[in-house]
Coordinates of C-alpha atoms in Angstrom, one line a residue:
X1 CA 109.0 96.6 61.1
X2 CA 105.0 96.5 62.4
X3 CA 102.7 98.3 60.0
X4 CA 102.6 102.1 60.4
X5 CA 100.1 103.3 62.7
X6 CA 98.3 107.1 62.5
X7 CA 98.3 109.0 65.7
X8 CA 94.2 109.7 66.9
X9 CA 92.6 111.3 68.7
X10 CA 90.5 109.2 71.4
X11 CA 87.2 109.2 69.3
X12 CA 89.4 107.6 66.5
X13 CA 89.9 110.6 64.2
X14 CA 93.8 110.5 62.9
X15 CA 95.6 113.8 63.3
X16 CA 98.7 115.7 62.5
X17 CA 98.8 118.6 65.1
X18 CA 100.2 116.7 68.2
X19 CA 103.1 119.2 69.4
X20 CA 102.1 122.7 68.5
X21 CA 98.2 124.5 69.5
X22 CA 96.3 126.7 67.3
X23 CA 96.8 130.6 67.9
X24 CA 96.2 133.6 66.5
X25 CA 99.5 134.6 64.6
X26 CA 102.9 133.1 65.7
X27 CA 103.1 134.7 69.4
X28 CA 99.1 135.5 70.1
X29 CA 96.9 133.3 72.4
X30 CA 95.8 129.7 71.7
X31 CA 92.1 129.4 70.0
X32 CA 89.4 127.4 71.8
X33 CA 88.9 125.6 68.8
X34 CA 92.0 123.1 69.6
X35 CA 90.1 120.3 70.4
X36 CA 93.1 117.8 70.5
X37 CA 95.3 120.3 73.6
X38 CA 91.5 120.4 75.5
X39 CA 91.2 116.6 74.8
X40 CA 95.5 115.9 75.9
X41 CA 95.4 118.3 78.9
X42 CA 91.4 116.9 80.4
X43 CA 92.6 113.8 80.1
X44 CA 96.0 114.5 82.0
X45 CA 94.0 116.1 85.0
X46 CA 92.0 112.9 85.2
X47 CA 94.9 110.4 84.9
X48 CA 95.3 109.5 88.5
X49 CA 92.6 107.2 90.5
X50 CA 92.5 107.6 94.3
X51 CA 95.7 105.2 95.9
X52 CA 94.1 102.7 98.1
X53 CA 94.2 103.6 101.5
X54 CA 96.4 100.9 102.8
X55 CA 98.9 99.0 100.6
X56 CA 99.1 101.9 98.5
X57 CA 102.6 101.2 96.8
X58 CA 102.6 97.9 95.4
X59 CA 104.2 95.4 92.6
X60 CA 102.7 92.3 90.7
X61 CA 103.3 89.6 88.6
X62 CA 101.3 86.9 87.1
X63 CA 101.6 82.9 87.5
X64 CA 100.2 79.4 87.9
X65 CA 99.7 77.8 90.8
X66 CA 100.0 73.7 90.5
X67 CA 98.5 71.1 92.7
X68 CA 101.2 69.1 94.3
X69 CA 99.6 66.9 97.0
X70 CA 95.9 65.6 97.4
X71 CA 94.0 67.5 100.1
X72 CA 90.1 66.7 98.4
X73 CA 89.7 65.2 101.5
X74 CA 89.5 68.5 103.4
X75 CA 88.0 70.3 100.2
X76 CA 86.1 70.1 97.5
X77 CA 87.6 73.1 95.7
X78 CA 88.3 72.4 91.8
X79 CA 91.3 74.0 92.2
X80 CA 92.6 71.9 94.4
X81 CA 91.1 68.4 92.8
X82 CA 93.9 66.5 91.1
X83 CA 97.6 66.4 91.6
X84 CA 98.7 68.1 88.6
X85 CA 96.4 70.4 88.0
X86 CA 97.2 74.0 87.5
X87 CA 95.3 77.5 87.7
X88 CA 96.2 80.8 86.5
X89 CA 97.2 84.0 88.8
X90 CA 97.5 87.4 89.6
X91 CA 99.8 88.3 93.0
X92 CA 100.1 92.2 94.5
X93 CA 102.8 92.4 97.0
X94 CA 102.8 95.8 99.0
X95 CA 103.7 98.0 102.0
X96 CA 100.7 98.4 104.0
X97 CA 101.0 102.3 105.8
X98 CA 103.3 104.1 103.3
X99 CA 102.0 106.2 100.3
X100 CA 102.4 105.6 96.5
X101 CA 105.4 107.2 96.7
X102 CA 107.1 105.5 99.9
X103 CA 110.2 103.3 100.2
X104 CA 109.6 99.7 99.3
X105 CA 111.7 98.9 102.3
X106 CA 110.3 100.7 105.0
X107 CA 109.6 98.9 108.3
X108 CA 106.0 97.6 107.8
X109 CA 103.8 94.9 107.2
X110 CA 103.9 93.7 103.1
X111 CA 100.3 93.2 101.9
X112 CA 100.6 89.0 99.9
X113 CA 97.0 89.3 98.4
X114 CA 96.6 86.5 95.6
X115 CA 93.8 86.0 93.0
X116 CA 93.0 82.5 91.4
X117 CA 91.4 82.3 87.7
X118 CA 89.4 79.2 88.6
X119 CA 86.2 77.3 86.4
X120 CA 84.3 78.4 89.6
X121 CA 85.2 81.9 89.8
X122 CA 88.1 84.0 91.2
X123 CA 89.3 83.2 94.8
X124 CA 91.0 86.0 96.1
X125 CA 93.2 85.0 99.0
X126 CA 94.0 88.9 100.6
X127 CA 96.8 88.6 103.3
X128 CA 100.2 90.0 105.0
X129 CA 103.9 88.4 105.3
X130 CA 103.1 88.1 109.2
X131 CA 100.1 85.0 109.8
X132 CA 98.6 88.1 112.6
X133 CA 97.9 91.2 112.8
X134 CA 97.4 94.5 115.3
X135 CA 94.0 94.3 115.8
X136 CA 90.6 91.6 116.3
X137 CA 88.4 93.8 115.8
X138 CA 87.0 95.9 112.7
X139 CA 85.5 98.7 114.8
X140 CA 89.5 99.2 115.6
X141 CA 90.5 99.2 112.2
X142 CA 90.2 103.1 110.8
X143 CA 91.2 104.2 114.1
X144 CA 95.0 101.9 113.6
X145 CA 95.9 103.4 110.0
X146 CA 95.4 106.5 111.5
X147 CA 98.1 106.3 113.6
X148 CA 100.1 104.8 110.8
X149 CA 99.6 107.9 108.8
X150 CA 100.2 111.2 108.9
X151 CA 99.3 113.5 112.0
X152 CA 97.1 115.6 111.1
X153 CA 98.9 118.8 112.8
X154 CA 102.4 118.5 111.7
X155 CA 101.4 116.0 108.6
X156 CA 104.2 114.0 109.8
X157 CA 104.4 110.6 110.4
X158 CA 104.6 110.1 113.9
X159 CA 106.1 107.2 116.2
X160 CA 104.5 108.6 119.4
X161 CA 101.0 108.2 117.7
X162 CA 101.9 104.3 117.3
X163 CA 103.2 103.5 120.7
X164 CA 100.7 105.3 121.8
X165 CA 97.9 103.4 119.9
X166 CA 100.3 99.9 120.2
X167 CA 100.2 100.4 124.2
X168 CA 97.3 101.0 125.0
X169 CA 95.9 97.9 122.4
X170 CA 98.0 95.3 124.2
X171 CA 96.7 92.5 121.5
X172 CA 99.0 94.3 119.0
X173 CA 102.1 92.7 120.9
X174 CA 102.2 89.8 119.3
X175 CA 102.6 91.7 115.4
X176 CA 104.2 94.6 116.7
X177 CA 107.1 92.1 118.0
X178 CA 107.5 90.7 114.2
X179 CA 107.3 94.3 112.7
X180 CA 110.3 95.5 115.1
X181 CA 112.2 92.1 114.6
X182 CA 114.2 91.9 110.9
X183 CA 111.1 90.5 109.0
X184 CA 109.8 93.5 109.4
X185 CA 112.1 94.9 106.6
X186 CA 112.2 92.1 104.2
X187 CA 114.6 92.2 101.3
X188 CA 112.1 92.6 98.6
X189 CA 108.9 90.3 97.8
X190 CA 110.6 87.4 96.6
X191 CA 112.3 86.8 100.3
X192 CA 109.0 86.7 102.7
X193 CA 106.5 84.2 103.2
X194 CA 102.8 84.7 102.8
X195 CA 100.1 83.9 105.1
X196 CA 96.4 84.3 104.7
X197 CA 96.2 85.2 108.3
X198 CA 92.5 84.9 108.8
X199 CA 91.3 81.6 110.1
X200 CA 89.1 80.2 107.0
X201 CA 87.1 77.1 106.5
X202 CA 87.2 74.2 103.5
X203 CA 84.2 71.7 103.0
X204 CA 84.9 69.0 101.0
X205 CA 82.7 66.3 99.0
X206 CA 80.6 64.9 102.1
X207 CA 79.8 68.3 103.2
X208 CA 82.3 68.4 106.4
X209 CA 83.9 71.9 107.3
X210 CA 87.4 71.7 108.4
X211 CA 89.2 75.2 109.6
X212 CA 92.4 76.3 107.8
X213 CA 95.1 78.3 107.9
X214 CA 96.8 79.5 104.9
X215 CA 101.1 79.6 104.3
X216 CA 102.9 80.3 101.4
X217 CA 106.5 79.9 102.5
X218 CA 109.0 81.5 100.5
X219 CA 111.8 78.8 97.7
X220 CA 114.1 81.7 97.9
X221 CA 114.9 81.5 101.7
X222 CA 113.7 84.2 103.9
X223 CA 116.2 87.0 103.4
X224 CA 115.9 90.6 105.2
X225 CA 117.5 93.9 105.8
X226 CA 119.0 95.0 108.8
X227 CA 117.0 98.4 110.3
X228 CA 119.9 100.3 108.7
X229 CA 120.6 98.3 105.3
X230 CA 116.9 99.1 105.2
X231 CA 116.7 103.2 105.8
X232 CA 120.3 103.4 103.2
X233 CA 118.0 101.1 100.9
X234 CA 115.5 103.6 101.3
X235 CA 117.7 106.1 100.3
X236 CA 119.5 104.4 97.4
X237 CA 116.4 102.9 95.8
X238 CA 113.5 103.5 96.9
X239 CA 111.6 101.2 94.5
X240 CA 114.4 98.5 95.6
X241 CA 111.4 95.8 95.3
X242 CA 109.3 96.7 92.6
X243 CA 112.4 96.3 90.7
X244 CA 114.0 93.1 92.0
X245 CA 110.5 91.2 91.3
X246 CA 110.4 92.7 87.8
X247 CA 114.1 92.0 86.7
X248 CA 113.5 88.1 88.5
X249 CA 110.7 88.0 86.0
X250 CA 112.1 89.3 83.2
X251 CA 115.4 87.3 83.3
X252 CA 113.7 84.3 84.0
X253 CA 114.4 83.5 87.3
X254 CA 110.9 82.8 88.3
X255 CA 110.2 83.4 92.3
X256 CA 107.8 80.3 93.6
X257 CA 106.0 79.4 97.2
X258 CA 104.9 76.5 99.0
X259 CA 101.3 76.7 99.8
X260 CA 100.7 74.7 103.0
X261 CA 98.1 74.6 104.9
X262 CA 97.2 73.8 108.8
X263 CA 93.8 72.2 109.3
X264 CA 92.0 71.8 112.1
X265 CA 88.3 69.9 112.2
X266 CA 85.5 71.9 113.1
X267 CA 84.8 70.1 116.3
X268 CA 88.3 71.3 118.0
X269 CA 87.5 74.4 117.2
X270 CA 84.8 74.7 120.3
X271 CA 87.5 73.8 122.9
X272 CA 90.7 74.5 121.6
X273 CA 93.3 76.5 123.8
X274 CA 93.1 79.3 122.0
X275 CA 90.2 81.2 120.5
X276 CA 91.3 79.6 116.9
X277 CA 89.2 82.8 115.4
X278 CA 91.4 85.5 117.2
X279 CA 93.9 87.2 114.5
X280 CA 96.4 88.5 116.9
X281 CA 97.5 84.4 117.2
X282 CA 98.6 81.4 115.8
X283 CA 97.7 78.0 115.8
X284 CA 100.9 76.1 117.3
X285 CA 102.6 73.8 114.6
X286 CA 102.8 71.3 117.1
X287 CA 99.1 71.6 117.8
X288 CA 98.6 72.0 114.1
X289 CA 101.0 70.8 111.7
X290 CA 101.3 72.0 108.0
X291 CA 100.2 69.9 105.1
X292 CA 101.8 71.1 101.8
X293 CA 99.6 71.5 98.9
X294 CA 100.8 72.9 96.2
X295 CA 103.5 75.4 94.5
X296 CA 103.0 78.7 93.2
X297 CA 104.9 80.2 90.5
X298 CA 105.4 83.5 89.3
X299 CA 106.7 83.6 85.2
X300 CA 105.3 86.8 83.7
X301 CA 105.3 90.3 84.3
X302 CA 102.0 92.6 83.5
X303 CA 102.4 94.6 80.4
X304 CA 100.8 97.5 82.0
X305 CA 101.4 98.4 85.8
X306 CA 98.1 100.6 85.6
X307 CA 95.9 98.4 83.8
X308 CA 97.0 95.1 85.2
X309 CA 98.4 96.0 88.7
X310 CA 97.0 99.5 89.9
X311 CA 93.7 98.7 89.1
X312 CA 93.9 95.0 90.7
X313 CA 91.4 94.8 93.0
X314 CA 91.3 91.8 95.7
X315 CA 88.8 91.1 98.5
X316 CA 88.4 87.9 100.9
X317 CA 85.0 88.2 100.2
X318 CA 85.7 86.0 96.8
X319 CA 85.4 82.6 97.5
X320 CA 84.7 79.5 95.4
X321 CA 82.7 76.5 96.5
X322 CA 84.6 74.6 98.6
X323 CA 86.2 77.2 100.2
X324 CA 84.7 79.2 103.2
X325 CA 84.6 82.0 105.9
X326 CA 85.2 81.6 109.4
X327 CA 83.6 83.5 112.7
X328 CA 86.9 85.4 112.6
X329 CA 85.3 89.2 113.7
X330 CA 88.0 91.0 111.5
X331 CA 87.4 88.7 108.4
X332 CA 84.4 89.5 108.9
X333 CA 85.0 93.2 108.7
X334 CA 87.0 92.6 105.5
X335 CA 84.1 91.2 104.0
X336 CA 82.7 94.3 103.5
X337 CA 85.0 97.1 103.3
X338 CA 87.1 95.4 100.6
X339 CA 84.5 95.3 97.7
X340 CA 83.5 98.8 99.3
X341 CA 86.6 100.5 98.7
X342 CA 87.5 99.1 95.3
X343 CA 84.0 100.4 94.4
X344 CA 85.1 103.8 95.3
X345 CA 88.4 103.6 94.0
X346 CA 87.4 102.0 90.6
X347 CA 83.3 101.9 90.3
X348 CA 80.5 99.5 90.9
X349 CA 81.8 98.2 88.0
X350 CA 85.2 97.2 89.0
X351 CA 84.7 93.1 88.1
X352 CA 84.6 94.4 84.9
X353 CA 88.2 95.0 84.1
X354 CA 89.7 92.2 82.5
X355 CA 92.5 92.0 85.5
X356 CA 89.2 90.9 87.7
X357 CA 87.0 89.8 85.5
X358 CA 86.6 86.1 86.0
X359 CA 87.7 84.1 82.4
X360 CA 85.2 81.2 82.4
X361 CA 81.6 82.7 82.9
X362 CA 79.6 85.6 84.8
X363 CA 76.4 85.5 84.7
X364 CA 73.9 87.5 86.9
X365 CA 71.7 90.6 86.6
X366 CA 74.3 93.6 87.5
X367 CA 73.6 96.6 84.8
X368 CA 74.4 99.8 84.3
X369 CA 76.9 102.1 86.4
X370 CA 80.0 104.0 85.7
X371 CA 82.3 102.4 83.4
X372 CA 80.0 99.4 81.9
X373 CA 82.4 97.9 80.3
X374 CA 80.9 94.7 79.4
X375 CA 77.9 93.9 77.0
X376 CA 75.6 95.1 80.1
X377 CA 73.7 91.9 79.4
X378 CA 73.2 93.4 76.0
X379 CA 69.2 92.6 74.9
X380 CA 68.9 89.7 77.7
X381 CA 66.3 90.4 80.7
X382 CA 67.1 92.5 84.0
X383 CA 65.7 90.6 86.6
X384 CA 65.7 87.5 88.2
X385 CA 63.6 85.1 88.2
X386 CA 62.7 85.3 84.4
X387 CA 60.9 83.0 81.3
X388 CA 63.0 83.9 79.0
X389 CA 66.4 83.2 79.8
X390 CA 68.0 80.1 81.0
X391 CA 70.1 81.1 84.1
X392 CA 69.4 79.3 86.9
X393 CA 70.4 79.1 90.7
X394 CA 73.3 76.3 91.1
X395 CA 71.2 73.9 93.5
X396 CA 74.9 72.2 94.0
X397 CA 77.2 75.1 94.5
X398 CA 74.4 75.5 97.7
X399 CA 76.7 77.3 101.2
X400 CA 76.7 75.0 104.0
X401 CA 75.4 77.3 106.6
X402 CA 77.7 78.7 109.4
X403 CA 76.9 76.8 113.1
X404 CA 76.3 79.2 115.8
X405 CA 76.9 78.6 119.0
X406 CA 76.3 81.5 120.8
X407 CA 72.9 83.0 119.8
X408 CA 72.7 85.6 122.2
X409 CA 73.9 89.1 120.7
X410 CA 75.7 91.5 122.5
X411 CA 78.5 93.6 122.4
X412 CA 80.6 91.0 123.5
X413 CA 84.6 92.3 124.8
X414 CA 87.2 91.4 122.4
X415 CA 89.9 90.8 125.3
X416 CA 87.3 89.2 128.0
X417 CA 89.3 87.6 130.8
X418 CA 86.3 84.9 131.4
X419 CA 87.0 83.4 127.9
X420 CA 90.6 83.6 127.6
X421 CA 90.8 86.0 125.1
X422 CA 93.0 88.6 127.7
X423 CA 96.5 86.7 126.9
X424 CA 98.0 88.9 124.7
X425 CA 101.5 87.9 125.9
X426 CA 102.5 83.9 126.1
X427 CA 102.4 83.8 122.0
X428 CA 104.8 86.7 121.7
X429 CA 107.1 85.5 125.0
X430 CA 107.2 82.2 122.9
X431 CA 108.0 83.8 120.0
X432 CA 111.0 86.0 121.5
X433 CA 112.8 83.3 123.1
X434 CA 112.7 80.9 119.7
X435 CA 114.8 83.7 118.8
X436 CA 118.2 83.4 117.8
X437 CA 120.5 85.4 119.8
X438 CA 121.2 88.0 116.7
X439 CA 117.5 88.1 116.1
X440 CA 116.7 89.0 120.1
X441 CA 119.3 91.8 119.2
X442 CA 118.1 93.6 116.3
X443 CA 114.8 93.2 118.1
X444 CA 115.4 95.2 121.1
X445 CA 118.0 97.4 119.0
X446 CA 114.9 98.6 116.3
X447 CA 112.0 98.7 119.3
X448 CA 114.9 100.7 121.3
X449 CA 115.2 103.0 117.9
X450 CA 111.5 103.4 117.2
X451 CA 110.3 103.8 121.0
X452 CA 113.3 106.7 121.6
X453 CA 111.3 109.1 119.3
X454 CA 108.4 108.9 121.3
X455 CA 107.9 112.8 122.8
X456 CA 105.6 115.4 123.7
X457 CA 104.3 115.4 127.8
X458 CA 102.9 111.8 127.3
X459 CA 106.2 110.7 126.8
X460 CA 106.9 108.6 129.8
X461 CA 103.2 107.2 130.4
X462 CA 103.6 106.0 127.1
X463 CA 107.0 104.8 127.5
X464 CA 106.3 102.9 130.7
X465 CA 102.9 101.1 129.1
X466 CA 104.8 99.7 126.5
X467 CA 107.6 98.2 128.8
X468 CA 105.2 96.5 130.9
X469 CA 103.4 95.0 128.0
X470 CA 107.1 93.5 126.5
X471 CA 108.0 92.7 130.4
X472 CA 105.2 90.3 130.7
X473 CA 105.9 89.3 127.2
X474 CA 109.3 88.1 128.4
X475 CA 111.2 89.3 131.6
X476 CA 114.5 90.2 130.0
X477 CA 112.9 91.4 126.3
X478 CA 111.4 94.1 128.8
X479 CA 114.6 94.8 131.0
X480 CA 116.7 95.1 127.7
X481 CA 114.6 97.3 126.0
X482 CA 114.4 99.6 129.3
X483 CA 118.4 99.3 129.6
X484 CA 118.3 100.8 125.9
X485 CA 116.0 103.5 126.5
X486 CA 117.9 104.4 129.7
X487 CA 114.7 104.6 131.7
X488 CA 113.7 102.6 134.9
X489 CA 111.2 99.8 134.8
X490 CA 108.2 101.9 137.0
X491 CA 105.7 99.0 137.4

């Protein structure tokens, strides 16, 4: 047996009067002088932080990640430096649309957002089972999870909201495809691959920047429901996930991924077929193939969802050296809103919290805030430069600077036709007819599904925008999803 603890209150003070208030007589009214229910009960009310706003319901685990294959030629990361070497981890899987409360296997993106404990600081790699997404622009972004959400009449979700949205964004084609397929639903965390999605950059020792693409492909095997094994799932056990990583974990049958990455050198980014910066597509394997890199583990479980998973907070904006951004418009966008919204969900301070703090050394001229946690510098100066301490800028952690090609600002069109950016359909005809013949069929049976519950007056404008967007996808993906809807193709 541990030593015997006494019960406290939250300033320290042990107590004895946990289950019963102070009142006057047996069966009069409680006394204001109960400190320890006004103390329980303020402290309930304020138990609950804001969800995030996407990827909302979400599990996590920690790991190591270990260095498998040399690629110090494209980078100079130190994470990446040796074969061997190995760097502690933090991974949040989620659902991206769905509430706290929602099914884990509801059809939806999964969030695969990664942090790495390295010497140079934490490199947060935030990304999705799918390697694109809906959108290419941020301006786009609010206006999406909107129609993910609830309406805000019926405070329903709504499928006539998203095909609405989907058809009239035709660069969504290519993700909304892989949402309706089977990896849309996939059984639990430990059965989907992980992409970074954005296009990013390494630079490695001689100062060359090579573009990359991040994958972490799945040791499992990609596994996934059907549409209905998915909704009975739903039913059944709605925290199906949460629970299959944790009891993995705990049994140790530790899940592990195959970081590889695709590279491409900076050069052949200016002419390359596609606009390699445009997250609605993919850079061909045969263009591009992968390079594996490394594996990632994950062995332990947090000890405290709240603390350790709930108050996780990841944003592409954390880099290390050696690892960079790209001109990619909605990594861009990320760069912002990210540490913006775990600063209102958790506080300026939110880097504080041991599940973000870096472990090897922060040292900068932050003070003050909501929840200071730290030392707040404790008696050392406030302002930078100084004669007094001895932090200095790293003169060799310097940013190569981004080249710009185009220096002429404008408002420039996402989907221009004069650069090629208007082909929202080869990638996702290419994709369809890769498919096995099952796969075309659950395809076309969950769009055919989702699309039928599309209603109100805008029904068939609706209806008929989306078939010509999966008709010049593929001829007969559009003519079989018409034949399932039992309407006629009017284009």
């Amino acid at each position: 047996m541990s030593e015997e603890k006494k019960l406290t209150t939250a300033s320290g003070r042990p107590f004895y009067e946990k289950e019963d208030s102070l009142t006057v007589g047996r069966r009069g009214p409680i006394l204001l002088e109960d400190y320890v229910l006004h103390e329980s009960m303020a402290h309930f009310n304020r138990e609950r932080i804001p969800e995030r706003v996407v990827h909302a319901k979400g599990s996590g685990a920690f790991g190591t990640f270990t260095v498998t294959h040399d690629i110090t030629k494209y980078t100079k990361a130190k994470m990446f430096s040796e074969i061997g070497k190995k760097t502690d981890m933090l991974a949040r899987f989620s659902t991206v649309g769905g509430e706290k409360g929602s099914a884990d296997s509801d059809r939806d993106p999964r969030g695969f957002a990664l942090k790495f404990y390295t010497e140079d600081g934490n490199w947060d790699l935030v990304g999705n089972n799918t390697p694109v997404f809906f959108i290419k622009d941020p301006k786009k972004f609010g206006d999406f999870i909107h129609t993910q959400k609830r309406h805000p009449f019926t405070n329903m979700k709504s499928q006539t909201m998203r095909w609405d949205f989907w058809s009239l964004n035709p660069e969504s084609l290519h993700q909304v495809l892989i949402l309706m397929s089977d990896r849309g639903t996939p059984y639990g965390f430990r059965h989907m691959n992980g992409y970074g999605s954005h296009t990013f950059s390494m630079i490695n020792a001689n100062d060359e920047r090579f573009y990359v693409k991040f994958h972490f492909k799945t040791d499992q095997g990609i596994k996934n429901f059907t549409d209905e094994e998915s909704v009975e799932m739903a039913g059944k056990n709605p925290d199906f996930a949460q629970q299959d990583l944790l009891e993995h974990i705990e049994e140790g049958k530790f899940p592990t991924w195959t970081l590889k990455i695709q590279v491409m050198p900076e050069e052949e980014a200016k002419n390359y077929k596609w606009n390699p910066f445009d997250l609605s597509k993919v850079w061909p394997h045969g263009d591009y193939p992968l390079i594996e890199v490394g594996k990632m583990e994950l062995n332990k479980n947090a000890d405290n969802y709240f603390a350790q998973i709930e108050q996780s907070a990841f944003a592409p904006a954390h880099i290390v050296d050696g690892i960079g951004y790209s001109p990619d418009k909605m990594l861009q966008g990320r760069l912002l809103s990210y540490p913006d919204a775990h600063r209102y969900r958790l506080g300026a301070n939110y880097e504080q919290i041991p599940v973000n703090r870096c472990p090897y050394a922060v040292n900068n001229y932050q003070r003050d805030g909501f929840m200071t946690v730290s030392d707040n510098g404790g008696r050392s100066e406030n302002y930078f430069p100084n004669s007094f301490d001895n932090i200095k800028k790293a003169e060799d952690y310097k940013l190569k600077p981004p080249r710009i090609t185009d220096a002429e600002a404008d408002w420039y069109d996402r989907n221009a036709s004069v650069s090629g950016d208007d082909d929202h359909y080869t990638q996702p005809g290419d994709l369809y007819r890769l498919m096995s013949d099952e796969a075309k069929a659950h395809l076309v049976h969950n769009t055919v599904g989702s699309m039928s519950q599309i209603e109100g007056p805008k029904k068939e404008e609706i209806t008929q925008r989306q078939l010509q967007h999966w008709y010049k996808a593929d001829k007969e993906l559009g003519e079989k999803i018409a034949e399932g809807l039992g309407v006629q193709i009017n284009f």
